[in-house]
Coordinates of C-alpha atoms in Angstrom, one line a residue:
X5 CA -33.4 77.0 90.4
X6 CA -34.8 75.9 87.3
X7 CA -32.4 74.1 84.3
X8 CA -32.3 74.9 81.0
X9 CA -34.3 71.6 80.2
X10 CA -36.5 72.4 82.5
X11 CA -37.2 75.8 80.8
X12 CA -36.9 74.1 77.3
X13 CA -39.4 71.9 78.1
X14 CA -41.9 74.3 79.7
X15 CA -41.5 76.8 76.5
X16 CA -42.2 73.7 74.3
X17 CA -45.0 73.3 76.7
X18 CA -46.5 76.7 76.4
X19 CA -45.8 76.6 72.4
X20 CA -48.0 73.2 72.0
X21 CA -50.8 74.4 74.4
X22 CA -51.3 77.0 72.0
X23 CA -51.6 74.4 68.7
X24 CA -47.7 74.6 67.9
X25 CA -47.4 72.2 65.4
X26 CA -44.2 71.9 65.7
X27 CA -44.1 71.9 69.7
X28 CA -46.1 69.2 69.0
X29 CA -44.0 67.5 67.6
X30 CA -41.0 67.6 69.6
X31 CA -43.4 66.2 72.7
X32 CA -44.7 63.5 70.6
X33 CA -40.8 62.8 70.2
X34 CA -39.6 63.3 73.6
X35 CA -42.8 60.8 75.2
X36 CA -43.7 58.4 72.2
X37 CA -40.9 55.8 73.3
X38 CA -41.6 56.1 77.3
X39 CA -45.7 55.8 75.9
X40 CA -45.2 53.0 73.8
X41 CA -43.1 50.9 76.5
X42 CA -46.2 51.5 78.7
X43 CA -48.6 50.7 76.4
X44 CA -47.0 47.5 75.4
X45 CA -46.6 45.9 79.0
X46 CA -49.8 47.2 79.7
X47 CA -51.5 45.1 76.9
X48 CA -48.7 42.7 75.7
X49 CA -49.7 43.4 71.6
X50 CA -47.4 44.9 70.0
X51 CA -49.2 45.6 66.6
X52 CA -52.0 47.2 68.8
X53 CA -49.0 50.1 70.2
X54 CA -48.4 52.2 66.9
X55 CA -52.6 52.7 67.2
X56 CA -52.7 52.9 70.6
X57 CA -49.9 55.5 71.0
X58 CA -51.5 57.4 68.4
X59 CA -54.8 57.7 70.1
X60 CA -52.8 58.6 73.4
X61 CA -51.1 61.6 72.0
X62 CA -54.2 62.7 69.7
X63 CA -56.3 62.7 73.1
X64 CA -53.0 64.3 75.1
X65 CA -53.0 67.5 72.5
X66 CA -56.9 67.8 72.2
X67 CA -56.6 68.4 75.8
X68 CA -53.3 70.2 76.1
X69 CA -55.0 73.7 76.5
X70 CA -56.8 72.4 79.6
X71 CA -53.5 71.5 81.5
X72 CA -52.8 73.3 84.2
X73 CA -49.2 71.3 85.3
X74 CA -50.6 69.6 88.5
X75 CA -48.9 67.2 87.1
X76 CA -45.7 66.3 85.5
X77 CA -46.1 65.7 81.5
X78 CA -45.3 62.5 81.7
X79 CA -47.7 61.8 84.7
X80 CA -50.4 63.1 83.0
X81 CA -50.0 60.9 79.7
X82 CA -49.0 57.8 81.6
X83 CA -52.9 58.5 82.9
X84 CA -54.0 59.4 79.2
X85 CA -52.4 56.0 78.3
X86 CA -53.6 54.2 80.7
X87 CA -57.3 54.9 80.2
X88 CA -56.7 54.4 76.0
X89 CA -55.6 50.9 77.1
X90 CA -58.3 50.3 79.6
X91 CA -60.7 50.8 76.6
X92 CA -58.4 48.5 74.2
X93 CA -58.8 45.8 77.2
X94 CA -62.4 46.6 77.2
X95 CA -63.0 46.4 73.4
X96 CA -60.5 43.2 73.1
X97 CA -62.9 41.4 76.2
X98 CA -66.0 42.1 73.7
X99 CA -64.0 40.7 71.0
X100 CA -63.1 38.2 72.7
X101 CA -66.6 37.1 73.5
X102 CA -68.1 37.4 69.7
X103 CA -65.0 35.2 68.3
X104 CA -64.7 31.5 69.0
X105 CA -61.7 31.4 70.8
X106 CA -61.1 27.5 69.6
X107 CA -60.1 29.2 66.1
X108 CA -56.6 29.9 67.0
X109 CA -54.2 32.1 65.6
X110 CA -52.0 31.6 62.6
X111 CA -48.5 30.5 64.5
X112 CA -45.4 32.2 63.3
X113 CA -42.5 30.0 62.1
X114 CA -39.4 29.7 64.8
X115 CA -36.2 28.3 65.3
X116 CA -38.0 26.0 67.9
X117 CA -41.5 25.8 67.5
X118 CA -42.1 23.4 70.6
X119 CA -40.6 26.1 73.1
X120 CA -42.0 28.9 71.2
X121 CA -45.6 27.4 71.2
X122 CA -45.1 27.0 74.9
X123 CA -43.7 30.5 75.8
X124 CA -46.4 31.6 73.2
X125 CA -48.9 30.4 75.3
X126 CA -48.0 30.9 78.4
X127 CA -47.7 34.7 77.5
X128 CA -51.4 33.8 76.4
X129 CA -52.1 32.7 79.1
X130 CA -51.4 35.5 81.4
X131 CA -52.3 37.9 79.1
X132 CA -55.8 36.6 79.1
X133 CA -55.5 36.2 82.9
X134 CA -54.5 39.8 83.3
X135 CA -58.2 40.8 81.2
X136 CA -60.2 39.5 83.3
X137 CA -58.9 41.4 86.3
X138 CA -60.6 44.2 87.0
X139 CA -59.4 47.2 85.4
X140 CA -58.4 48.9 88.6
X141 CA -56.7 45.7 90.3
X142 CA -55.2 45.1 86.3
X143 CA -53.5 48.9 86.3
X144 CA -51.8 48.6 89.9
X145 CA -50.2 45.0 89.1
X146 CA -49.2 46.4 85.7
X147 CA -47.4 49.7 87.1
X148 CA -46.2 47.7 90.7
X149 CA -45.4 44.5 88.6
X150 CA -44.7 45.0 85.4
X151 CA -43.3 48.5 84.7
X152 CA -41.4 48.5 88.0
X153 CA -42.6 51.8 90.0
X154 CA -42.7 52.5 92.9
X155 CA -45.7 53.3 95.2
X156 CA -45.5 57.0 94.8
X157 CA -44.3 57.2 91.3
X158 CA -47.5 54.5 90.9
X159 CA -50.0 56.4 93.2
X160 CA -49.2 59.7 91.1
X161 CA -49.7 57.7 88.2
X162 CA -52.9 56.0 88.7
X163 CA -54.2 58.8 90.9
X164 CA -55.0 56.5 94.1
X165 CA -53.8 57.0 97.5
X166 CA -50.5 54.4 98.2
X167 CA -52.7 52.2 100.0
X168 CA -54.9 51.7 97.5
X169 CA -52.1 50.6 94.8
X170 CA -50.8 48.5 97.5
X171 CA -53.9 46.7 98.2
X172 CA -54.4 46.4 94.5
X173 CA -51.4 45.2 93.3
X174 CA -51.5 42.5 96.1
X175 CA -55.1 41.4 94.9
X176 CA -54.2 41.4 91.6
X177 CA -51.4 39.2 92.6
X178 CA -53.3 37.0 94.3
X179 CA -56.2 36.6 91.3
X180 CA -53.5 36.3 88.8
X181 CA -51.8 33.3 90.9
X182 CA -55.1 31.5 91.8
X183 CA -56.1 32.1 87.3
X184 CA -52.8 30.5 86.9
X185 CA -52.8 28.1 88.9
X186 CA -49.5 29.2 91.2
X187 CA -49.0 29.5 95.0
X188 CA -49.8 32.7 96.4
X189 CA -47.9 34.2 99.4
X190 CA -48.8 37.1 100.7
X191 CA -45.5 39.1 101.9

């Protein structure tokens, strides 16, 4: 039996597959938090989100007449976000290569600078170690690791068989340990 959110949600659905503005609208407003979440573990910026989130949700409703449901919504832009932020990673690595590195960043003033600059870059730090994993070894540590799903919830989502994610998320593991310079165990 289907619910009345259930329902609601596919007559929103239906109503923004055929250019409903306002259907739109109220998926933009039922997803954008759960996007932006993803987006922001994924690439640990938050001033990149509000773009990034944009660009998810412009790509989601050019393609929203070509939805057929295989999926759940959400499913389907987890993927749609998930390949926006593989080309941020992408376009940030290029960056990243033109721009002297040495230049730093303008620090922001704290309570406790020391700590700060020391969380600050040890966020860095990872961060940089996560781009230069490969982006299929980067999105299984990401949704294992860091958004805290499960292997089918993360197979579904990154459209890999379990084993696959699995074997990722423990090489990831293991190339973000050796980049950091931490034990590695595998379990």
């Amino acid at each position: 039996m289907v619910s009345d959110g259930d329902d609601d949600e596919a007559n929103v659905l239906r109503a923004a597959q055929r250019g409903d503005r306002a259907a739109q609208s109220q998926l933009f407003t039922r997803y954008r938090e759960r996007v932006a979440r993803q987006i922001l573990r994924m690439v640990g910026d938050p001033s990149a989100v509000d773009d990034l989130v944009q660009e998810v949700f412009i790509a989601a409703f050019t393609a929203l007449p070509r939805f057929r449901g295989d999926a759940q919504l959400g499913t389907w832009l987890h993927a749609i976000a998930t390949n926006r932020t593989r080309n941020w990673w992408d376009s940030q690595r290029r960056r990243r290569r033109r721009e002297d590195v040495a230049a730093g960043r303008p620090s922001e003033p704290q309570d406790d600078p020391e700590s700060d600059l020391v969380a600050r870059q040890q966020r860095d730090h990872l961060y940089a170690a996560l781009a230069d994993l490969p982006d299929k070894l980067r999105e299984a540590f990401i949704a294992r690791a860091i958004e805290g799903m499960n292997l089918i919830d993360a197979s579904a989502a990154l459209g890999a068989p379990i084993s696959t994610v699995s074997y990722r998320t423990r090489r990831a593991e293991q190339l973000l340990c050796a980049a950091l310079g931490l034990p590695w165990r595998a379990s």
